[in-house]
Amino acid sequence: MLATKPYLTQADVQKILDAADKHAATNNWAVTIAVCDDGGHLLGLTRRDGCAPVSAYIAQEKARTAAMGKRESRVYEEIINNGRISFLSAPHISGMLEGGVNIEVNGFTIGAVGVSGVKSTEDAETAKAGIAAIL
């Protein structure tokens, strides 16, 4: 028998984007919110008015890093800040800044949310507000 696992539907992605966008609007934060699947493939993106264009790239990379690493992108930032700068050469991940949060369901990372545009802790807070909409 083949294994089965949960996955993000487009309805889930929209709920995440809407909840994260609402959280950002409440705080008057101009951010980009990216949602990806467990392989780091983009499923949805919202760039709020006034957000710097580069944030659209950063949010996607934070999400991709959190999804493929099965942990918050903050962990990689901490590894590097604690002196292991060689980790900057890790393949296929470049969003090693706080603000990417993996979505875990029944022990599986099914995707991630990456946010960019405000302080890193606020980016992560916004991502978690989006994820809370489906968990």
Short mmCIF file of C-alpha atoms in Angstrom, two decimals:
data_model
loop_
_atom_site.label_atom_id
_atom_site.label_comp_id
_atom_site.label_asym_id
_atom_site.label_seq_id
_atom_site.Cartn_x
_atom_site.Cartn_y
_atom_site.Cartn_z
CA MET A 1 0.00 0.00 0.00
CA LEU A 2 1.25 3.47 -0.85
CA ALA A 3 1.79 6.02 1.88
CA THR A 4 -0.50 9.00 2.05
CA LYS A 5 0.11 12.45 3.44
CA PRO A 6 -1.80 15.69 3.86
CA TYR A 7 -1.24 18.51 1.38
CA LEU A 8 -2.23 22.14 0.83
CA THR A 9 -5.29 22.76 -1.33
CA GLN A 10 -5.89 26.02 -3.15
CA ALA A 11 -8.65 26.74 -0.61
CA ASP A 12 -6.05 26.33 2.18
CA VAL A 13 -3.65 28.65 0.39
CA GLN A 14 -6.33 31.32 0.04
CA LYS A 15 -7.27 31.05 3.73
CA ILE A 16 -3.61 31.46 4.70
CA LEU A 17 -3.15 34.47 2.41
CA ASP A 18 -6.36 36.10 3.64
CA ALA A 19 -5.55 35.61 7.35
CA ALA A 20 -1.95 36.79 6.98
CA ASP A 21 -3.09 39.79 4.92
CA LYS A 22 -5.69 40.67 7.57
CA HIS A 23 -3.02 40.47 10.30
CA ALA A 24 -0.70 42.70 8.28
CA ALA A 25 -3.50 45.20 7.58
CA THR A 26 -4.41 45.37 11.28
CA ASN A 27 -0.80 46.32 12.02
CA ASN A 28 -0.45 48.58 8.96
CA TRP A 29 2.43 46.47 7.65
CA ALA A 30 3.37 46.60 3.96
CA VAL A 31 4.52 43.02 3.38
CA THR A 32 4.61 40.28 0.80
CA ILE A 33 3.15 36.91 1.79
CA ALA A 34 4.17 33.76 -0.09
CA VAL A 35 2.79 30.24 0.34
CA CYS A 36 4.54 27.20 -1.11
CA ASP A 37 4.13 23.43 -1.04
CA ASP A 38 6.52 20.98 0.62
CA GLY A 39 8.86 21.10 -2.38
CA GLY A 40 9.13 24.88 -2.24
CA HIS A 41 6.91 25.51 -5.27
CA LEU A 42 4.95 28.74 -5.09
CA LEU A 43 1.19 28.24 -4.65
CA GLY A 44 0.10 31.81 -3.84
CA LEU A 45 1.46 35.30 -3.25
CA THR A 46 0.09 38.62 -2.03
CA ARG A 47 2.14 41.82 -2.20
CA ARG A 48 0.46 44.51 -0.14
CA ASP A 49 0.37 48.08 -1.38
CA GLY A 50 3.52 50.01 -0.56
CA CYS A 51 5.69 46.93 -0.11
CA ALA A 52 9.15 47.06 -1.68
CA PRO A 53 9.35 44.97 -4.87
CA VAL A 54 12.34 42.96 -3.58
CA SER A 55 10.13 41.61 -0.78
CA ALA A 56 8.29 39.48 -3.33
CA TYR A 57 11.51 37.57 -3.97
CA ILE A 58 12.57 37.43 -0.31
CA ALA A 59 9.18 36.12 0.90
CA GLN A 60 9.25 33.29 -1.66
CA GLU A 61 12.77 32.27 -0.68
CA LYS A 62 11.92 32.32 3.03
CA ALA A 63 8.93 30.05 2.35
CA ARG A 64 10.97 27.73 0.13
CA THR A 65 13.72 27.45 2.76
CA ALA A 66 11.25 26.67 5.56
CA ALA A 67 9.41 24.08 3.45
CA MET A 68 12.42 22.20 2.16
CA GLY A 69 14.24 22.34 5.49
CA LYS A 70 11.13 21.35 7.46
CA ARG A 71 11.83 24.10 10.01
CA GLU A 72 11.53 27.84 10.38
CA SER A 73 13.99 29.81 8.28
CA ARG A 74 15.02 31.54 11.53
CA VAL A 75 16.99 28.38 12.44
CA TYR A 76 19.34 28.90 9.49
CA GLU A 77 19.84 32.56 10.35
CA GLU A 78 20.78 31.53 13.90
CA ILE A 79 23.24 28.89 12.64
CA ILE A 80 24.98 31.50 10.48
CA ASN A 81 24.91 34.19 13.19
CA ASN A 82 26.48 31.71 15.62
CA GLY A 83 29.52 31.47 13.37
CA ARG A 84 28.85 28.68 10.92
CA ILE A 85 29.07 30.96 7.89
CA SER A 86 29.92 28.03 5.62
CA PHE A 87 26.20 27.24 5.79
CA LEU A 88 25.73 30.11 3.33
CA SER A 89 26.88 27.64 0.66
CA ALA A 90 24.00 25.19 1.33
CA PRO A 91 22.40 24.26 -2.01
CA HIS A 92 18.89 25.30 -3.05
CA ILE A 93 18.13 27.53 -0.06
CA SER A 94 18.73 31.24 0.00
CA GLY A 95 16.02 32.59 2.31
CA MET A 96 18.00 32.09 5.48
CA LEU A 97 16.33 34.95 7.35
CA GLU A 98 13.57 34.85 9.95
CA GLY A 99 10.10 35.04 8.46
CA GLY A 100 9.65 31.64 6.83
CA VAL A 101 7.48 29.22 8.81
CA ASN A 102 6.84 25.61 7.85
CA ILE A 103 3.32 24.19 8.06
CA GLU A 104 3.26 20.88 9.90
CA VAL A 105 0.28 18.51 9.90
CA ASN A 106 0.38 15.03 11.46
CA GLY A 107 4.18 15.09 11.49
CA PHE A 108 4.47 16.12 7.83
CA THR A 109 5.70 19.49 6.61
CA ILE A 110 3.14 20.19 3.89
CA GLY A 111 4.40 23.62 2.89
CA ALA A 112 5.41 26.96 4.33
CA VAL A 113 4.61 30.64 4.50
CA GLY A 114 7.23 33.30 3.94
CA VAL A 115 6.71 36.96 4.74
CA SER A 116 8.96 39.93 4.03
CA GLY A 117 8.63 43.67 4.47
CA VAL A 118 8.84 44.52 8.19
CA LYS A 119 11.02 43.37 11.11
CA SER A 120 11.85 39.68 10.86
CA THR A 121 9.96 38.87 14.05
CA GLU A 122 6.89 40.64 12.61
CA ASP A 123 7.31 38.75 9.33
CA ALA A 124 7.23 35.45 11.28
CA GLU A 125 4.26 36.65 13.34
CA THR A 126 2.36 37.38 10.13
CA ALA A 127 3.23 33.97 8.67
CA LYS A 128 2.02 32.24 11.83
CA ALA A 129 -1.24 34.23 11.75
CA GLY A 130 -1.83 32.89 8.24
CA ILE A 131 -1.05 29.31 9.19
CA ALA A 132 -3.39 29.49 12.19
CA ALA A 133 -6.28 29.92 9.74
CA ILE A 134 -5.97 26.29 8.59
CA LEU A 135 -4.79 24.48 11.73
#
